[in-house]
mmCIF file of C-alpha atoms and ligand atoms in Angstrom:
data_model
loop_
_atom_site.group_PDB
_atom_site.id
_atom_site.type_symbol
_atom_site.label_atom_id
_atom_site.label_comp_id
_atom_site.label_asym_id
_atom_site.label_seq_id
_atom_site.Cartn_x
_atom_site.Cartn_y
_atom_site.Cartn_z
ATOM 1 C CA MET A 1406 108.177 114.488 133.387
ATOM 2 C CA SER A 1407 104.693 112.991 133.297
ATOM 3 C CA ARG A 1408 104.005 110.891 130.244
ATOM 4 C CA PRO A 1409 100.609 111.608 128.662
ATOM 5 C CA LEU A 1410 98.595 108.413 128.232
ATOM 6 C CA LEU A 1411 96.951 107.287 125.051
ATOM 7 C CA PRO A 1412 93.326 106.169 125.276
ATOM 8 C CA GLY A 1413 92.419 102.745 123.955
ATOM 9 C CA ILE A 1414 95.774 101.046 124.561
ATOM 10 C CA ALA A 1415 97.669 99.567 127.513
ATOM 11 C CA GLY A 1416 94.439 99.142 129.446
ATOM 12 C CA HIS A 1417 93.331 102.780 129.189
ATOM 13 C CA PRO A 1418 89.667 103.476 128.467
ATOM 14 C CA PRO A 1419 88.862 104.072 124.796
ATOM 15 C CA ALA A 1420 88.574 107.583 123.364
ATOM 16 C CA PRO A 1421 85.111 108.877 122.491
ATOM 17 C CA HIS A 1422 86.207 108.936 118.835
ATOM 18 C CA THR A 1423 88.926 107.675 116.513
ATOM 19 C CA LEU A 1424 92.126 109.484 117.511
ATOM 20 C CA VAL A 1425 93.825 111.985 115.230
ATOM 21 C CA MET A 1426 97.602 111.712 114.986
ATOM 22 C CA GLY A 1427 99.104 114.896 113.526
ATOM 23 C CA VAL A 1428 102.382 114.591 111.609
ATOM 24 C CA VAL A 1429 105.497 116.704 112.138
ATOM 25 C CA ASN A 1430 108.345 115.629 109.887
ATOM 26 C CA VAL A 1431 111.598 117.192 111.064
ATOM 27 C CA THR A 1432 113.189 116.370 107.715
ATOM 28 C CA PRO A 1433 114.362 118.224 104.598
ATOM 29 C CA ASP A 1434 112.838 115.662 102.213
ATOM 30 C CA SER A 1435 109.473 114.231 103.336
ATOM 31 C CA PHE A 1436 107.085 114.152 100.393
ATOM 32 C CA SER A 1437 104.525 116.658 101.631
ATOM 33 C CA ASP A 1438 106.081 118.758 104.408
ATOM 34 C CA GLY A 1439 109.812 118.208 103.902
ATOM 35 C CA GLY A 1440 111.848 121.260 104.929
ATOM 36 C CA LEU A 1441 108.942 123.094 106.571
ATOM 37 C CA TRP A 1442 109.653 122.037 110.159
ATOM 38 C CA LEU A 1443 113.376 121.234 110.038
ATOM 39 C CA ASP A 1444 114.117 123.881 112.634
ATOM 40 C CA ALA A 1445 113.231 122.595 116.146
ATOM 41 C CA ASP A 1446 111.267 125.720 117.116
ATOM 42 C CA ALA A 1447 109.230 125.549 113.906
ATOM 43 C CA ALA A 1448 108.582 121.846 114.514
ATOM 44 C CA VAL A 1449 107.398 122.452 118.087
ATOM 45 C CA ALA A 1450 105.167 125.321 116.926
ATOM 46 C CA ARG A 1451 103.707 123.035 114.254
ATOM 47 C CA GLY A 1452 103.033 120.335 116.859
ATOM 48 C CA ARG A 1453 101.223 122.864 119.061
ATOM 49 C CA GLN A 1454 99.171 124.036 116.085
ATOM 50 C CA LEU A 1455 98.159 120.461 115.260
ATOM 51 C CA VAL A 1456 96.927 120.031 118.850
ATOM 52 C CA ALA A 1457 95.048 123.354 118.656
ATOM 53 C CA ASP A 1458 93.459 121.989 115.469
ATOM 54 C CA GLY A 1459 92.235 118.866 117.253
ATOM 55 C CA ALA A 1460 95.103 116.355 117.087
ATOM 56 C CA ASP A 1461 95.136 113.900 120.018
ATOM 57 C CA VAL A 1462 98.741 112.854 119.466
ATOM 58 C CA VAL A 1463 101.643 114.332 117.493
ATOM 59 C CA ASP A 1464 103.908 112.001 115.494
ATOM 60 C CA VAL A 1465 107.465 113.358 115.304
ATOM 61 C CA GLY A 1466 109.833 111.873 112.716
ATOM 62 C CA GLY A 1467 113.398 112.667 111.675
ATOM 63 C CA GLU A 1468 113.767 110.356 108.691
ATOM 64 C CA SER A 1469 111.785 110.498 105.459
ATOM 65 C CA THR A 1470 110.304 107.202 104.301
ATOM 66 C CA ARG A 1471 108.987 108.435 100.965
ATOM 67 C CA PRO A 1472 109.625 106.020 98.078
ATOM 68 C CA GLY A 1473 113.284 106.228 97.057
ATOM 69 C CA ALA A 1474 114.400 108.047 100.229
ATOM 70 C CA LEU A 1475 117.899 107.332 101.562
ATOM 71 C CA ARG A 1476 118.549 106.703 105.261
ATOM 72 C CA VAL A 1477 119.763 109.459 107.577
ATOM 73 C CA ASP A 1478 122.495 108.708 110.086
ATOM 74 C CA GLU A 1479 121.633 108.041 113.703
ATOM 75 C CA ALA A 1480 123.189 111.212 115.149
ATOM 76 C CA THR A 1481 121.235 113.437 112.743
ATOM 77 C CA GLU A 1482 117.987 111.635 113.485
ATOM 78 C CA LEU A 1483 118.507 111.940 117.252
ATOM 79 C CA GLU A 1484 119.371 115.633 116.918
ATOM 80 C CA ARG A 1485 116.221 116.324 114.900
ATOM 81 C CA VAL A 1486 113.762 114.338 116.994
ATOM 82 C CA VAL A 1487 114.661 114.431 120.682
ATOM 83 C CA PRO A 1488 114.469 118.211 121.398
ATOM 84 C CA VAL A 1489 111.100 118.422 119.625
ATOM 85 C CA VAL A 1490 109.716 115.466 121.602
ATOM 86 C CA ARG A 1491 111.001 116.956 124.869
ATOM 87 C CA ASP A 1492 109.428 120.384 124.251
ATOM 88 C CA LEU A 1493 106.065 119.010 123.160
ATOM 89 C CA VAL A 1494 105.938 116.615 126.147
ATOM 90 C CA ALA A 1495 106.698 119.583 128.434
ATOM 91 C CA ASP A 1496 103.538 121.181 127.004
ATOM 92 C CA GLY A 1497 101.538 118.073 127.961
ATOM 93 C CA VAL A 1498 101.242 116.816 124.376
ATOM 94 C CA ALA A 1499 101.004 113.062 123.747
ATOM 95 C CA VAL A 1500 103.883 112.389 121.369
ATOM 96 C CA SER A 1501 104.571 109.480 119.097
ATOM 97 C CA VAL A 1502 108.040 108.968 117.625
ATOM 98 C CA ASP A 1503 108.238 107.848 113.996
ATOM 99 C CA THR A 1504 111.501 105.912 113.809
ATOM 100 C CA MET A 1505 113.020 102.636 112.672
ATOM 101 C CA ARG A 1506 115.960 102.975 115.108
ATOM 102 C CA SER A 1507 115.904 101.512 118.611
ATOM 103 C CA SER A 1508 118.307 104.202 119.857
ATOM 104 C CA VAL A 1509 115.953 106.968 118.694
ATOM 105 C CA ALA A 1510 112.940 105.141 120.143
ATOM 106 C CA ALA A 1511 114.745 104.773 123.492
ATOM 107 C CA ALA A 1512 115.837 108.433 123.582
ATOM 108 C CA ALA A 1513 112.354 109.653 122.635
ATOM 109 C CA TRP A 1514 110.787 107.387 125.280
ATOM 110 C CA GLU A 1515 113.204 108.784 127.842
ATOM 111 C CA ALA A 1516 112.120 112.285 126.732
ATOM 112 C CA GLY A 1517 108.483 111.359 127.432
ATOM 113 C CA ALA A 1518 107.072 109.936 124.182
ATOM 114 C CA ALA A 1519 103.870 107.922 124.590
ATOM 115 C CA LEU A 1520 104.154 105.660 121.514
ATOM 116 C CA VAL A 1521 106.828 104.245 119.202
ATOM 117 C CA ASN A 1522 105.734 104.272 115.553
ATOM 118 C CA ASP A 1523 108.094 102.057 113.548
ATOM 119 C CA VAL A 1524 107.190 101.874 109.847
ATOM 120 C CA SER A 1525 109.242 98.683 109.633
ATOM 121 C CA GLY A 1526 107.235 97.157 112.492
ATOM 122 C CA GLY A 1527 110.403 95.972 114.182
ATOM 123 C CA ARG A 1528 112.118 94.621 111.072
ATOM 124 C CA ALA A 1529 114.683 97.326 110.276
ATOM 125 C CA ASP A 1530 116.622 97.313 113.555
ATOM 126 C CA PRO A 1531 117.275 93.972 115.263
ATOM 127 C CA ASP A 1532 117.232 95.685 118.690
ATOM 128 C CA MET A 1533 113.927 97.524 118.290
ATOM 129 C CA LEU A 1534 111.541 94.885 119.674
ATOM 130 C CA ARG A 1535 113.747 94.181 122.686
ATOM 131 C CA VAL A 1536 114.068 97.884 123.528
ATOM 132 C CA VAL A 1537 110.328 98.521 123.153
ATOM 133 C CA ALA A 1538 109.569 95.462 125.311
ATOM 134 C CA GLU A 1539 112.057 96.542 127.985
ATOM 135 C CA VAL A 1540 110.659 100.046 128.408
ATOM 136 C CA GLY A 1541 107.034 98.923 127.984
ATOM 137 C CA ALA A 1542 106.255 101.348 125.162
ATOM 138 C CA PRO A 1543 103.101 101.068 123.066
ATOM 139 C CA PHE A 1544 104.301 100.108 119.577
ATOM 140 C CA VAL A 1545 102.939 100.515 116.051
ATOM 141 C CA VAL A 1546 103.608 97.440 113.914
ATOM 142 C CA MET A 1547 103.268 98.548 110.308
ATOM 143 C CA HIS A 1548 103.255 96.096 107.408
ATOM 144 C CA TRP A 1549 106.704 96.452 105.844
ATOM 145 C CA ARG A 1550 108.729 94.537 103.296
ATOM 146 C CA ALA A 1551 111.764 96.695 102.465
ATOM 147 C CA HIS A 1552 113.462 100.031 102.944
ATOM 148 C CA SER A 1553 112.177 103.029 100.978
ATOM 149 C CA ALA A 1554 114.928 102.879 98.353
ATOM 150 C CA ALA A 1555 113.689 99.439 97.249
ATOM 151 C CA MET A 1556 110.095 99.095 98.396
ATOM 152 C CA GLN A 1557 108.382 99.917 95.090
ATOM 153 C CA HIS A 1558 110.773 97.766 92.994
ATOM 154 C CA GLY A 1559 111.120 94.120 91.992
ATOM 155 C CA ASP A 1560 108.879 91.668 93.783
ATOM 156 C CA HIS A 1561 108.176 94.025 96.661
ATOM 157 C CA THR A 1562 104.763 95.021 95.326
ATOM 158 C CA HIS A 1563 103.828 91.484 94.261
ATOM 159 C CA TYR A 1564 100.923 89.872 96.145
ATOM 160 C CA ASP A 1565 98.733 86.906 95.255
ATOM 161 C CA ASP A 1566 95.936 88.537 97.241
ATOM 162 C CA VAL A 1567 96.988 91.851 98.740
ATOM 163 C CA VAL A 1568 94.652 91.861 101.761
ATOM 164 C CA ARG A 1569 95.245 88.225 102.678
ATOM 165 C CA ASP A 1570 99.024 88.479 102.153
ATOM 166 C CA VAL A 1571 99.386 91.738 104.098
ATOM 167 C CA LEU A 1572 97.346 90.263 106.954
ATOM 168 C CA THR A 1573 99.503 87.124 107.038
ATOM 169 C CA GLU A 1574 102.757 89.087 107.008
ATOM 170 C CA LEU A 1575 101.481 91.586 109.583
ATOM 171 C CA ARG A 1576 100.437 88.720 111.851
ATOM 172 C CA GLY A 1577 104.023 87.390 111.549
ATOM 173 C CA GLN A 1578 105.416 90.800 112.562
ATOM 174 C CA VAL A 1579 103.006 90.961 115.533
ATOM 175 C CA ASP A 1580 104.039 87.445 116.605
ATOM 176 C CA ALA A 1581 107.702 88.483 116.517
ATOM 177 C CA ALA A 1582 106.886 91.475 118.740
ATOM 178 C CA LEU A 1583 105.011 89.261 121.198
ATOM 179 C CA GLU A 1584 107.862 86.752 121.271
ATOM 180 C CA ALA A 1585 110.282 89.592 122.061
ATOM 181 C CA GLY A 1586 108.122 90.481 125.074
ATOM 182 C CA VAL A 1587 106.048 93.401 123.776
ATOM 183 C CA ARG A 1588 102.715 93.167 125.587
ATOM 184 C CA ALA A 1589 99.685 92.407 123.439
ATOM 185 C CA ASP A 1590 97.731 95.387 124.815
ATOM 186 C CA ARG A 1591 100.510 97.750 123.679
ATOM 187 C CA ILE A 1592 100.510 96.683 120.013
ATOM 188 C CA VAL A 1593 98.840 98.772 117.293
ATOM 189 C CA VAL A 1594 98.718 97.479 113.699
ATOM 190 C CA ASP A 1595 98.918 99.488 110.472
ATOM 191 C CA PRO A 1596 98.463 98.128 106.917
ATOM 192 C CA GLY A 1597 101.213 100.473 105.646
ATOM 193 C CA LEU A 1598 99.491 102.252 102.756
ATOM 194 C CA GLY A 1599 102.008 103.043 100.010
ATOM 195 C CA PHE A 1600 104.737 100.884 101.538
ATOM 196 C CA SER A 1601 105.444 98.162 98.959
ATOM 197 C CA LYS A 1602 101.948 98.823 97.624
ATOM 198 C CA THR A 1603 100.714 100.341 94.391
ATOM 199 C CA GLY A 1604 97.849 102.827 94.311
ATOM 200 C CA GLU A 1605 95.492 100.055 93.223
ATOM 201 C CA GLN A 1606 96.619 97.867 96.144
ATOM 202 C CA ASN A 1607 96.097 100.763 98.593
ATOM 203 C CA TRP A 1608 92.484 101.074 97.442
ATOM 204 C CA THR A 1609 91.915 97.338 97.845
ATOM 205 C CA VAL A 1610 93.320 97.457 101.388
ATOM 206 C CA LEU A 1611 91.155 100.484 102.254
ATOM 207 C CA ALA A 1612 88.060 98.744 100.909
ATOM 208 C CA GLU A 1613 88.673 95.902 103.375
ATOM 209 C CA LEU A 1614 89.907 97.795 106.429
ATOM 210 C CA GLU A 1615 87.580 95.885 108.757
ATOM 211 C CA ALA A 1616 89.661 92.759 108.104
ATOM 212 C CA PHE A 1617 92.595 94.364 109.926
ATOM 213 C CA ALA A 1618 90.633 94.770 113.145
ATOM 214 C CA ALA A 1619 90.359 90.979 113.149
ATOM 215 C CA LEU A 1620 94.060 90.858 114.088
ATOM 216 C CA GLY A 1621 92.840 91.825 117.551
ATOM 217 C CA HIS A 1622 94.765 95.079 117.942
ATOM 218 C CA PRO A 1623 93.846 98.756 117.489
ATOM 219 C CA VAL A 1624 94.322 99.812 113.847
ATOM 220 C CA LEU A 1625 96.153 102.933 112.657
ATOM 221 C CA VAL A 1626 95.434 104.190 109.131
ATOM 222 C CA ALA A 1627 97.872 106.583 107.453
ATOM 223 C CA ALA A 1628 96.553 107.618 104.050
ATOM 224 C CA SER A 1629 97.205 111.341 104.391
ATOM 225 C CA ARG A 1630 98.236 113.115 101.183
ATOM 226 C CA LYS A 1631 99.700 109.939 99.728
ATOM 227 C CA ARG A 1632 100.425 109.644 96.030
ATOM 228 C CA PHE A 1633 97.399 107.477 95.270
ATOM 229 C CA LEU A 1634 95.209 110.455 96.249
ATOM 230 C CA GLY A 1635 97.235 112.705 93.942
ATOM 231 C CA GLU A 1636 96.638 110.182 91.154
ATOM 232 C CA LEU A 1637 92.904 109.977 91.876
ATOM 233 C CA LEU A 1638 92.563 113.767 91.736
ATOM 234 C CA ALA A 1639 95.005 114.344 88.846
ATOM 235 C CA GLU A 1640 94.185 116.765 86.088
ATOM 236 C CA GLY A 1641 95.530 115.216 82.906
ATOM 237 C CA ASP A 1642 99.090 114.122 83.617
ATOM 238 C CA ASP A 1643 99.438 116.485 86.592
ATOM 239 C CA LEU A 1644 99.032 114.847 89.978
ATOM 240 C CA ARG A 1645 97.085 116.930 92.493
ATOM 241 C CA PRO A 1646 99.881 118.492 94.646
ATOM 242 C CA ALA A 1647 100.346 116.989 98.129
ATOM 243 C CA ASP A 1648 99.133 120.078 100.023
ATOM 244 C CA ARG A 1649 95.835 119.965 98.098
ATOM 245 C CA ARG A 1650 94.955 116.407 99.080
ATOM 246 C CA ASP A 1651 93.565 117.225 102.539
ATOM 247 C CA ASP A 1652 89.872 117.074 101.632
ATOM 248 C CA ALA A 1653 90.346 113.605 100.152
ATOM 249 C CA THR A 1654 92.356 112.685 103.248
ATOM 250 C CA ALA A 1655 89.464 113.780 105.482
ATOM 251 C CA ALA A 1656 87.072 111.680 103.391
ATOM 252 C CA LEU A 1657 89.283 108.664 104.058
ATOM 253 C CA SER A 1658 89.490 109.567 107.772
ATOM 254 C CA THR A 1659 85.688 109.410 107.841
ATOM 255 C CA LEU A 1660 85.696 105.974 106.250
ATOM 256 C CA ALA A 1661 88.531 104.703 108.462
ATOM 257 C CA ALA A 1662 86.700 105.898 111.582
ATOM 258 C CA ARG A 1663 83.534 104.242 110.319
ATOM 259 C CA ALA A 1664 85.508 101.004 109.862
ATOM 260 C CA GLY A 1665 86.572 101.208 113.522
ATOM 261 C CA ALA A 1666 90.133 102.563 113.185
ATOM 262 C CA TRP A 1667 91.794 103.466 116.475
ATOM 263 C CA ALA A 1668 93.619 106.408 114.894
ATOM 264 C CA VAL A 1669 94.236 108.200 111.617
ATOM 265 C CA ARG A 1670 97.634 109.774 110.899
ATOM 266 C CA VAL A 1671 97.280 113.088 109.032
ATOM 267 C CA HIS A 1672 99.221 116.195 108.037
ATOM 268 C CA GLU A 1673 96.310 118.646 108.622
ATOM 269 C CA ALA A 1674 94.469 117.875 111.849
ATOM 270 C CA ARG A 1675 91.316 120.016 111.666
ATOM 271 C CA PRO A 1676 89.417 118.317 108.802
ATOM 272 C CA SER A 1677 90.040 114.837 110.204
ATOM 273 C CA ALA A 1678 89.342 115.901 113.807
ATOM 274 C CA ASP A 1679 85.937 117.127 112.630
ATOM 275 C CA ALA A 1680 85.368 113.995 110.543
ATOM 276 C CA VAL A 1681 86.021 111.543 113.397
ATOM 277 C CA ARG A 1682 83.618 113.499 115.630
ATOM 278 C CA VAL A 1683 80.897 113.302 112.993
ATOM 279 C CA VAL A 1684 81.380 109.530 112.775
ATOM 280 C CA ALA A 1685 81.326 109.113 116.571
ATOM 281 C CA ARG A 1686 78.179 111.232 116.861
ATOM 282 C CA LEU A 1687 76.397 109.188 114.216
ATOM 283 C CA ALA A 1688 77.512 105.916 115.794
ATOM 284 C CA GLY A 1689 76.131 107.146 119.123
ATOM 285 C CA SER A 1690 72.800 107.808 117.444
ATOM 286 C CA SER A 1691 72.539 104.409 115.746
ATOM 287 C CA PRO A 1692 69.496 102.417 116.831
HETATM 288 N N1 PMM B 1887 103.641 106.767 106.411
HETATM 289 C C1 PMM B 1887 104.617 107.681 106.397
HETATM 290 C C2 PMM B 1887 105.360 107.933 107.572
HETATM 291 N N2 PMM B 1887 105.091 107.286 108.722
HETATM 292 N N3 PMM B 1887 103.773 105.738 109.919
HETATM 293 C C3 PMM B 1887 102.802 104.834 109.936
HETATM 294 N N4 PMM B 1887 102.499 104.183 111.070
HETATM 295 N N5 PMM B 1887 102.088 104.519 108.804
HETATM 296 C C4 PMM B 1887 102.340 105.100 107.608
HETATM 297 O O1 PMM B 1887 101.683 104.745 106.613
HETATM 298 C C5 PMM B 1887 103.358 106.096 107.563
HETATM 299 C C6 PMM B 1887 104.073 106.376 108.747
HETATM 300 C C7 PMM B 1887 104.860 108.401 105.119
HETATM 301 O O2 PMM B 1887 105.480 109.617 105.192
HETATM 302 P P1 PMM B 1887 104.850 111.021 105.732
HETATM 303 O O3 PMM B 1887 105.346 111.183 107.116
HETATM 304 O O4 PMM B 1887 105.412 112.066 104.841
HETATM 305 O O5 PMM B 1887 103.358 110.891 105.670
#
């Protein structure tokens, strides 16, 4: 098994444009594609389609993290994720594994994954940072305060200054990863849009994306189809449905690329793959 490499991390040369990470949720209950790719063959076919549509990496997850979601057990998550990772890697696809469990991260790495994407940034599983450090996996540290069942309740969405506070907490999570032995050049940071954040707070974070690059790590932005876009595009009391938020998602991919994001994580690859190429072309033409 040869593990595809990701440009722009672990000493590899940067990509000519912001990378596009296509999402495959092998879950019954994710907010926008839950149930569509629960069958392994359907999930692998979806991953291939995302690559055909311009995705540079495919993010495979077996546990929904939508607000209110309950945890799945470890055996179910492993069963959902590992065969899909293995088949996509066999096709030469760069695969990221979206998991909060060290056992799933380790099994996916063994199956050839190129990146561990932990929405808890190492906080949900006490073994995660050690395992990632041991195998030398590139690791996404997302800003995270609490599990999905609780993240939009109580004090979890309270900030004195959302950008400053998220940066401070994210820096703490990065420091913990470094202390556990994860190499600095393997760490990617993510502000965690919608995770313990209201729609208003997501917009404030997006308006100041450049501040996240100052952490000194590549930045991943995952706005795709999220509720705050449904609210923006609502007609009366009816939120715009998740599968009709892809144009707005591509608009945000353009802005994230313009702000220097390393990658955008999206459910439909084509619009964002085109958008990041437009931004790179324009940047190349700047005087
Ligand atoms: N959001 C979701 C899932 N995984 N991973 C990262 N790094 N950042 C995110 O904001 C993020 C994520 C939300 O669920 P979805 O898979 O249905 O988009």
